[in-house]
Amino acid sequence: MRHKHVIYGLVVVVGAILLFVVYYLYLGSTAPTGQQALVRLNNSNIDSLKQSFNDSADSVRVVVMLSPT
């Protein structure tokens, strides 16, 4: 009987982790109302970021890079 409880517990934990991963990767990437859309940087759009950063030399600029690793 105790063995079944452990298996059910593991199934619930793995299911919760999978739901969190799906939400984080696919559903959680929208910006709040009034904020600019989120942008994923890659090789094709990094030059646009550099240009925008350099063009706004007269204002405060902050670049934050976060890595999950």
mmCIF file of N, CA and C in Angstrom:
data_model
loop_
_atom_site.group_PDB
_atom_site.id
_atom_site.type_symbol
_atom_site.label_atom_id
_atom_site.label_comp_id
_atom_site.label_asym_id
_atom_site.label_seq_id
_atom_site.Cartn_x
_atom_site.Cartn_y
_atom_site.Cartn_z
ATOM 1 N N MET A 1 0.826 -1.193 0.000
ATOM 2 C CA MET A 1 0.000 0.000 0.000
ATOM 3 C C MET A 1 0.869 1.254 0.000
ATOM 4 N N ARG A 2 1.918 1.277 0.786
ATOM 5 C CA ARG A 2 2.795 2.442 0.862
ATOM 6 C C ARG A 2 3.508 2.667 -0.472
ATOM 7 N N HIS A 3 3.787 1.586 -1.166
ATOM 8 C CA HIS A 3 4.463 1.681 -2.468
ATOM 9 C C HIS A 3 3.616 2.476 -3.471
ATOM 10 N N LYS A 4 2.304 2.288 -3.437
ATOM 11 C CA LYS A 4 1.407 3.014 -4.337
ATOM 12 C C LYS A 4 1.412 4.512 -4.031
ATOM 13 N N HIS A 5 1.474 4.885 -2.763
ATOM 14 C CA HIS A 5 1.501 6.295 -2.380
ATOM 15 C C HIS A 5 2.764 6.974 -2.895
ATOM 16 N N VAL A 6 3.878 6.270 -2.839
ATOM 17 C CA VAL A 6 5.141 6.829 -3.338
ATOM 18 C C VAL A 6 5.060 7.040 -4.838
ATOM 19 N N ILE A 7 4.518 6.079 -5.556
ATOM 20 C CA ILE A 7 4.393 6.195 -7.017
ATOM 21 C C ILE A 7 3.450 7.343 -7.371
ATOM 22 N N TYR A 8 2.317 7.449 -6.694
ATOM 23 C CA TYR A 8 1.385 8.551 -6.957
ATOM 24 C C TYR A 8 2.042 9.900 -6.655
ATOM 25 N N GLY A 9 2.793 9.964 -5.595
ATOM 26 C CA GLY A 9 3.503 11.195 -5.250
ATOM 27 C C GLY A 9 4.502 11.585 -6.327
ATOM 28 N N LEU A 10 5.256 10.608 -6.825
ATOM 29 C CA LEU A 10 6.215 10.888 -7.898
ATOM 30 C C LEU A 10 5.522 11.340 -9.177
ATOM 31 N N VAL A 11 4.399 10.727 -9.494
ATOM 32 C CA VAL A 11 3.639 11.123 -10.688
ATOM 33 C C VAL A 11 3.159 12.563 -10.551
ATOM 34 N N VAL A 12 2.688 12.932 -9.377
ATOM 35 C CA VAL A 12 2.216 14.301 -9.155
ATOM 36 C C VAL A 12 3.370 15.291 -9.273
ATOM 37 N N VAL A 13 4.525 14.978 -8.697
ATOM 38 C CA VAL A 13 5.681 15.879 -8.752
ATOM 39 C C VAL A 13 6.169 16.034 -10.189
ATOM 40 N N VAL A 14 6.302 14.926 -10.913
ATOM 41 C CA VAL A 14 6.755 15.000 -12.309
ATOM 42 C C VAL A 14 5.741 15.760 -13.160
ATOM 43 N N GLY A 15 4.458 15.540 -12.933
ATOM 44 C CA GLY A 15 3.428 16.274 -13.665
ATOM 45 C C GLY A 15 3.497 17.767 -13.395
ATOM 46 N N ALA A 16 3.723 18.151 -12.138
ATOM 47 C CA ALA A 16 3.831 19.571 -11.801
ATOM 48 C C ALA A 16 5.052 20.199 -12.467
ATOM 49 N N ILE A 17 6.157 19.483 -12.494
ATOM 50 C CA ILE A 17 7.363 19.991 -13.149
ATOM 51 C C ILE A 17 7.121 20.169 -14.644
ATOM 52 N N LEU A 18 6.477 19.206 -15.273
ATOM 53 C CA LEU A 18 6.187 19.318 -16.709
ATOM 54 C C LEU A 18 5.260 20.496 -16.996
ATOM 55 N N LEU A 19 4.256 20.702 -16.173
ATOM 56 C CA LEU A 19 3.359 21.847 -16.377
ATOM 57 C C LEU A 19 4.117 23.164 -16.231
ATOM 58 N N PHE A 20 5.003 23.255 -15.252
ATOM 59 C CA PHE A 20 5.795 24.463 -15.080
ATOM 60 C C PHE A 20 6.693 24.716 -16.290
ATOM 61 N N VAL A 21 7.338 23.682 -16.809
ATOM 62 C CA VAL A 21 8.211 23.836 -17.977
ATOM 63 C C VAL A 21 7.413 24.292 -19.192
ATOM 64 N N VAL A 22 6.255 23.709 -19.416
ATOM 65 C CA VAL A 22 5.419 24.118 -20.549
ATOM 66 C C VAL A 22 4.984 25.571 -20.388
ATOM 67 N N TYR A 23 4.575 25.949 -19.191
ATOM 68 C CA TYR A 23 4.169 27.333 -18.952
ATOM 69 C C TYR A 23 5.341 28.281 -19.172
ATOM 70 N N TYR A 24 6.492 27.949 -18.625
ATOM 71 C CA TYR A 24 7.660 28.821 -18.719
ATOM 72 C C TYR A 24 8.126 28.993 -20.160
ATOM 73 N N LEU A 25 8.158 27.909 -20.910
ATOM 74 C CA LEU A 25 8.698 27.974 -22.271
ATOM 75 C C LEU A 25 7.698 28.478 -23.305
ATOM 76 N N TYR A 26 6.415 28.195 -23.125
ATOM 77 C CA TYR A 26 5.462 28.496 -24.188
ATOM 78 C C TYR A 26 4.374 29.498 -23.811
ATOM 79 N N LEU A 27 3.964 29.542 -22.580
ATOM 80 C CA LEU A 27 2.844 30.403 -22.211
ATOM 81 C C LEU A 27 3.262 31.638 -21.433
ATOM 82 N N GLY A 28 4.417 31.645 -20.818
ATOM 83 C CA GLY A 28 4.812 32.727 -19.939
ATOM 84 C C GLY A 28 5.657 33.796 -20.578
ATOM 85 N N SER A 29 5.613 33.928 -21.882
ATOM 86 C CA SER A 29 6.489 34.895 -22.534
ATOM 87 C C SER A 29 5.716 36.059 -23.141
ATOM 88 N N THR A 30 4.783 36.599 -22.395
ATOM 89 C CA THR A 30 4.061 37.781 -22.839
ATOM 90 C C THR A 30 4.375 38.938 -21.892
ATOM 91 N N ALA A 31 4.428 40.096 -22.444
ATOM 92 C CA ALA A 31 4.727 41.291 -21.651
ATOM 93 C C ALA A 31 3.429 41.882 -21.096
ATOM 94 N N PRO A 32 3.505 42.556 -19.959
ATOM 95 C CA PRO A 32 2.317 43.218 -19.422
ATOM 96 C C PRO A 32 1.817 44.314 -20.361
ATOM 97 N N THR A 33 0.565 44.688 -20.212
ATOM 98 C CA THR A 33 -0.038 45.733 -21.031
ATOM 99 C C THR A 33 0.733 47.032 -20.860
ATOM 100 N N GLY A 34 1.058 47.678 -21.964
ATOM 101 C CA GLY A 34 1.775 48.942 -21.928
ATOM 102 C C GLY A 34 3.280 48.793 -22.036
ATOM 103 N N GLN A 35 3.783 47.588 -21.939
ATOM 104 C CA GLN A 35 5.222 47.341 -22.040
ATOM 105 C C GLN A 35 5.538 46.800 -23.429
ATOM 106 N N GLN A 36 6.733 47.108 -23.924
ATOM 107 C CA GLN A 36 7.126 46.593 -25.229
ATOM 108 C C GLN A 36 7.185 45.071 -25.191
ATOM 109 N N ALA A 37 6.995 44.467 -26.339
ATOM 110 C CA ALA A 37 7.022 43.012 -26.435
ATOM 111 C C ALA A 37 8.401 42.466 -26.085
ATOM 112 N N LEU A 38 8.420 41.253 -25.540
ATOM 113 C CA LEU A 38 9.685 40.605 -25.212
ATOM 114 C C LEU A 38 10.393 40.176 -26.488
ATOM 115 N N VAL A 39 11.713 40.215 -26.448
ATOM 116 C CA VAL A 39 12.506 39.854 -27.619
ATOM 117 C C VAL A 39 13.518 38.797 -27.218
ATOM 118 N N ARG A 40 13.605 37.743 -28.003
ATOM 119 C CA ARG A 40 14.634 36.733 -27.784
ATOM 120 C C ARG A 40 15.796 37.067 -28.702
ATOM 121 N N LEU A 41 16.955 37.258 -28.097
ATOM 122 C CA LEU A 41 18.123 37.615 -28.883
ATOM 123 C C LEU A 41 18.718 36.385 -29.549
ATOM 124 N N ASN A 42 19.139 36.587 -30.798
ATOM 125 C CA ASN A 42 19.857 35.554 -31.538
ATOM 126 C C ASN A 42 20.792 36.254 -32.519
ATOM 127 N N ASN A 43 21.486 35.507 -33.324
ATOM 128 C CA ASN A 43 22.473 36.095 -34.241
ATOM 129 C C ASN A 43 21.857 37.036 -35.262
ATOM 130 N N SER A 44 20.603 36.839 -35.607
ATOM 131 C CA SER A 44 19.995 37.667 -36.647
ATOM 132 C C SER A 44 19.536 39.035 -36.135
ATOM 133 N N ASN A 45 19.312 39.205 -34.822
ATOM 134 C CA ASN A 45 18.828 40.494 -34.350
ATOM 135 C C ASN A 45 19.753 41.179 -33.336
ATOM 136 N N ILE A 46 20.934 40.658 -33.111
ATOM 137 C CA ILE A 46 21.851 41.280 -32.150
ATOM 138 C C ILE A 46 22.358 42.627 -32.670
ATOM 139 N N ASP A 47 22.516 42.756 -33.984
ATOM 140 C CA ASP A 47 22.974 44.031 -34.544
ATOM 141 C C ASP A 47 21.942 45.141 -34.313
ATOM 142 N N SER A 48 20.676 44.794 -34.362
ATOM 143 C CA SER A 48 19.624 45.772 -34.085
ATOM 144 C C SER A 48 19.713 46.255 -32.638
ATOM 145 N N LEU A 49 19.996 45.361 -31.709
ATOM 146 C CA LEU A 49 20.163 45.747 -30.305
ATOM 147 C C LEU A 49 21.362 46.673 -30.139
ATOM 148 N N LYS A 50 22.471 46.331 -30.760
ATOM 149 C CA LYS A 50 23.663 47.190 -30.673
ATOM 150 C C LYS A 50 23.375 48.579 -31.227
ATOM 151 N N GLN A 51 22.687 48.649 -32.349
ATOM 152 C CA GLN A 51 22.378 49.930 -32.973
ATOM 153 C C GLN A 51 21.461 50.761 -32.078
ATOM 154 N N SER A 52 20.424 50.148 -31.538
ATOM 155 C CA SER A 52 19.502 50.868 -30.656
ATOM 156 C C SER A 52 20.206 51.342 -29.391
ATOM 157 N N PHE A 53 21.076 50.511 -28.852
ATOM 158 C CA PHE A 53 21.819 50.866 -27.646
ATOM 159 C C PHE A 53 22.732 52.057 -27.916
ATOM 160 N N ASN A 54 23.447 52.026 -29.005
ATOM 161 C CA ASN A 54 24.383 53.101 -29.331
ATOM 162 C C ASN A 54 23.670 54.388 -29.749
ATOM 163 N N ASP A 55 22.490 54.293 -30.344
ATOM 164 C CA ASP A 55 21.749 55.485 -30.769
ATOM 165 C C ASP A 55 21.158 56.265 -29.598
ATOM 166 N N SER A 56 21.021 55.635 -28.442
ATOM 167 C CA SER A 56 20.420 56.323 -27.297
ATOM 168 C C SER A 56 21.479 56.705 -26.266
ATOM 169 N N ALA A 57 22.560 57.297 -26.727
ATOM 170 C CA ALA A 57 23.676 57.648 -25.848
ATOM 171 C C ALA A 57 23.318 58.743 -24.847
ATOM 172 N N ASP A 58 22.282 59.522 -25.115
ATOM 173 C CA ASP A 58 21.925 60.616 -24.211
ATOM 174 C C ASP A 58 20.919 60.202 -23.127
ATOM 175 N N SER A 59 20.578 58.932 -23.034
ATOM 176 C CA SER A 59 19.649 58.467 -22.005
ATOM 177 C C SER A 59 20.284 57.325 -21.206
ATOM 178 N N VAL A 60 19.653 56.992 -20.101
ATOM 179 C CA VAL A 60 20.148 55.899 -19.261
ATOM 180 C C VAL A 60 19.886 54.578 -19.978
ATOM 181 N N ARG A 61 20.904 53.737 -20.040
ATOM 182 C CA ARG A 61 20.786 52.449 -20.728
ATOM 183 C C ARG A 61 21.238 51.345 -19.785
ATOM 184 N N VAL A 62 20.460 50.294 -19.728
ATOM 185 C CA VAL A 62 20.792 49.147 -18.897
ATOM 186 C C VAL A 62 20.533 47.884 -19.707
ATOM 187 N N VAL A 63 21.513 47.004 -19.736
ATOM 188 C CA VAL A 63 21.344 45.713 -20.385
ATOM 189 C C VAL A 63 21.561 44.649 -19.317
ATOM 190 N N VAL A 64 20.586 43.781 -19.150
ATOM 191 C CA VAL A 64 20.673 42.702 -18.172
ATOM 192 C C VAL A 64 20.542 41.388 -18.921
ATOM 193 N N MET A 65 21.524 40.539 -18.728
ATOM 194 C CA MET A 65 21.486 39.219 -19.367
ATOM 195 C C MET A 65 21.370 38.174 -18.260
ATOM 196 N N LEU A 66 20.330 37.371 -18.332
ATOM 197 C CA LEU A 66 20.093 36.334 -17.346
ATOM 198 C C LEU A 66 20.227 34.978 -18.020
ATOM 199 N N SER A 67 20.856 34.065 -17.330
ATOM 200 C CA SER A 67 21.029 32.722 -17.876
ATOM 201 C C SER A 67 20.550 31.698 -16.853
ATOM 202 N N PRO A 68 19.775 30.725 -17.270
ATOM 203 C CA PRO A 68 19.291 29.733 -16.318
ATOM 204 C C PRO A 68 20.347 28.707 -15.922
ATOM 205 N N THR A 69 21.524 28.812 -16.459
ATOM 206 C CA THR A 69 22.565 27.827 -16.137
ATOM 207 C C THR A 69 23.524 28.353 -15.108
#
